[in-house]
Every structure is written in C-alpha cells, then in structure tokens.
Amino acid sequence: MLFEYNIGLNDLDRESIKIINRQAIRAVIPCGNKILLVNTNKGDYKFPGGGANKNETHEDTLKREVMEETGYIVRTVKEKIGQIVQRSLDKYEEDTIFQMVSHYYLCEIEDDKVNQKLDDYEKELGFSPKLIELDKAISANELILENGEDINPWVYRETKALKAIQRYYGLT
C-alpha cells in the first residue's frame, strides 16, 4: 500500500471499551494529470465513495458509490493503495469509540456518464464531480483547514490521502 495512517485516538484498550466500526470504500481515479474528486458547496474536495451495504463487496461498493456521487461508471477496480483509520469518541453513545476505516482503491472509469443519484445530505452539500489537479485540490482543502470554520468532517483525512498520492505519483 502507498499509505496507511491512523487519525485520532490511539492505544485503545479493546476489552474495556465498546467500538462501533464503519467500513468506507473510496475511489482514487486518475485521469491524465488530473484526478476525479467530489467538490462540495463548502469548497472542499473528497474522494468518491462511502459505506458498504450489507453483503456488498468493496468492488460493488465502489461501483455503486462512484456512480451515485459522480455519474461515472467504474470500468476497473485495481489494487488497494491506502487505508486511513479514524477513531473518535462516539457522538451518540457514552463510553464508546467510533472507528471508521477508509479503504482507498485505484480505479478506472468509462468515458460515458449517467445522472448522479445523490442522497439528501449529498444534495445539501452540493456534491459535484470535478476533474482537478492534485495540488489545486490539496490547496483548497488546506485553506479550509487553516480557516478552521464549518469544516466537513472528512477534509483532514482526504487531504492526508491526497498528499500521499501526490508524493507517490509525483503529480501536481
């Protein structure tokens, strides 16, 4: 794998604390010298992807989520290139840790597009597919992190992944 990070709480005593796990599958889709990302109405960029449904494979999740969020059809799911584990205190259950494991896969898409099928919260956030240079997406996310106001919860995680991909591929 190109990258593997842990964000948030570490060194958990797994026997004495409840952990709620969520698996998220995210697509890394290079297109020439650009990358396909999802832009929100707050100006940040994220990888297309999301949570797996029950009995859904990582590949099935990627194909569904990329189509829903961007309108593009995944042609090929290649290798897993990264993973980020985020741990925080759960917002809803006391004495509970929420752990999200994001799996990043290199993918290729078809040229044709279909209509997005956004969830209500994705519509509210103005999810829009964008082909953008990595350095521009990183700069936009870093500016949002510097300003520190009204930040989507994924911005820090996605910026770490974008920087790791940029270092490995030398893309700007």
XYZ file of C-alpha atoms in Angstrom:
172
model
C 0.000 0.000 0.000
C 1.108 3.545 -0.675
C -0.175 4.904 2.611
C -1.576 3.813 5.933
C -2.486 6.340 8.628
C -4.215 6.402 11.994
C -6.034 9.610 12.916
C -7.444 10.449 16.317
C -7.471 8.192 19.353
C -4.771 5.511 19.615
C -3.795 2.743 22.032
C -7.324 1.619 22.804
C -7.993 -0.987 25.472
C -10.323 -3.005 23.259
C -11.569 -5.165 26.119
C -12.841 -2.317 28.266
C -14.431 -0.059 25.671
C -17.130 -0.530 23.056
C -16.082 0.201 19.476
C -18.510 0.916 16.647
C -16.866 0.097 13.304
C -17.721 1.520 9.900
C -16.018 0.457 6.677
C -15.844 3.009 3.861
C -14.562 2.324 0.367
C -13.079 5.219 -1.627
C -12.079 5.506 -5.293
C -8.821 7.057 -6.485
C -9.446 7.867 -10.156
C -6.545 9.490 -12.042
C -7.459 10.958 -15.438
C -4.325 12.128 -17.210
C -2.687 14.754 -14.995
C -5.917 15.255 -13.029
C -7.937 13.249 -10.548
C -11.702 12.805 -10.259
C -12.927 14.124 -6.911
C -16.200 15.304 -5.420
C -16.383 19.043 -4.713
C -18.810 20.372 -2.088
C -20.520 23.725 -1.670
C -18.019 24.475 1.129
C -15.200 24.339 -1.430
C -13.509 21.152 -0.240
C -12.654 18.046 -2.232
C -13.182 14.397 -1.298
C -12.757 11.024 -2.942
C -15.949 9.451 -4.269
C -17.028 6.550 -2.105
C -18.865 5.602 1.032
C -20.100 2.853 3.278
C -20.612 -0.706 2.136
C -24.126 -2.124 2.274
C -24.670 -5.481 3.945
C -23.094 -8.328 1.917
C -21.614 -5.834 -0.580
C -18.001 -6.329 -1.697
C -15.524 -3.455 -1.802
C -15.699 -3.547 -5.606
C -19.513 -3.432 -5.617
C -19.458 -0.542 -3.142
C -17.019 1.426 -5.298
C -19.061 0.932 -8.445
C -22.285 1.996 -6.726
C -20.835 4.965 -4.823
C -18.843 6.386 -7.753
C -21.920 6.213 -9.989
C -24.178 7.781 -7.342
C -21.799 10.608 -6.388
C -20.247 11.423 -9.785
C -22.347 9.819 -12.523
C -19.279 7.983 -13.851
C -19.211 4.211 -14.307
C -16.237 2.332 -12.846
C -14.654 0.154 -15.540
C -11.924 -1.425 -13.418
C -11.134 -1.634 -9.720
C -7.400 -2.136 -9.376
C -5.346 -2.571 -6.231
C -5.924 -1.135 -2.790
C -3.413 1.691 -2.419
C -4.175 3.056 1.027
C -6.035 2.927 4.291
C -6.871 5.513 6.922
C -8.293 4.555 10.318
C -10.072 7.347 12.211
C -11.026 6.937 15.870
C -13.011 9.383 17.972
C -15.425 9.388 20.868
C -18.849 8.421 19.579
C -21.285 11.356 19.395
C -24.282 9.263 20.369
C -23.122 6.572 22.834
C -21.225 7.290 26.036
C -18.014 5.311 26.675
C -17.939 4.275 23.028
C -15.385 4.782 20.274
C -16.431 5.348 16.657
C -13.883 3.856 14.277
C -14.032 4.449 10.536
C -11.696 2.512 8.283
C -11.399 4.085 4.829
C -10.024 1.792 2.110
C -8.658 3.581 -0.987
C -8.628 1.735 -4.328
C -7.150 2.776 -7.650
C -9.935 2.725 -10.286
C -10.552 3.451 -13.953
C -13.812 4.893 -15.284
C -15.728 4.742 -18.554
C -15.949 7.874 -20.707
C -19.749 7.939 -20.579
C -21.703 9.442 -17.693
C -25.137 8.916 -16.198
C -27.083 11.151 -13.825
C -25.927 11.361 -10.228
C -28.139 9.680 -7.608
C -27.330 11.740 -4.541
C -28.634 11.147 -1.029
C -30.409 14.107 0.582
C -27.362 15.144 2.634
C -25.175 14.931 -0.501
C -27.609 17.226 -2.331
C -27.496 19.673 0.597
C -23.692 19.658 0.404
C -23.808 20.250 -3.356
C -21.764 17.184 -4.334
C -20.346 17.831 -7.792
C -17.770 15.727 -9.695
C -14.623 17.629 -10.678
C -11.525 16.677 -12.612
C -8.820 18.697 -10.891
C -5.049 18.772 -10.457
C -3.943 17.256 -7.141
C -2.103 20.376 -5.992
C -5.205 22.534 -6.521
C -7.412 20.137 -4.532
C -4.812 19.968 -1.748
C -4.517 23.776 -1.651
C -8.296 24.202 -1.465
C -8.573 21.706 1.401
C -5.586 23.196 3.258
C -7.123 26.680 3.047
C -10.344 25.341 4.570
C -8.380 23.616 7.349
C -6.416 26.829 8.046
C -9.602 28.895 8.319
C -10.995 26.324 10.740
C -14.683 27.177 10.388
C -17.555 24.980 9.208
C -15.295 22.144 8.047
C -16.706 18.915 6.652
C -15.505 16.007 8.820
C -13.570 14.325 6.008
C -11.355 17.238 4.929
C -8.330 16.381 7.096
C -8.473 12.677 6.167
C -8.849 13.321 2.447
C -6.042 15.890 2.450
C -3.672 13.316 4.008
C -4.627 10.810 1.303
C -4.255 13.386 -1.490
C -0.761 14.342 -0.269
C 0.331 10.690 -0.063
C -0.878 10.077 -3.618
C 0.852 13.238 -4.829
C 4.160 12.160 -3.229
C 3.992 8.689 -4.733
C 2.951 9.603 -8.252
C 4.730 12.954 -8.384
C 1.522 14.526 -9.660
C 0.911 18.242 -9.301
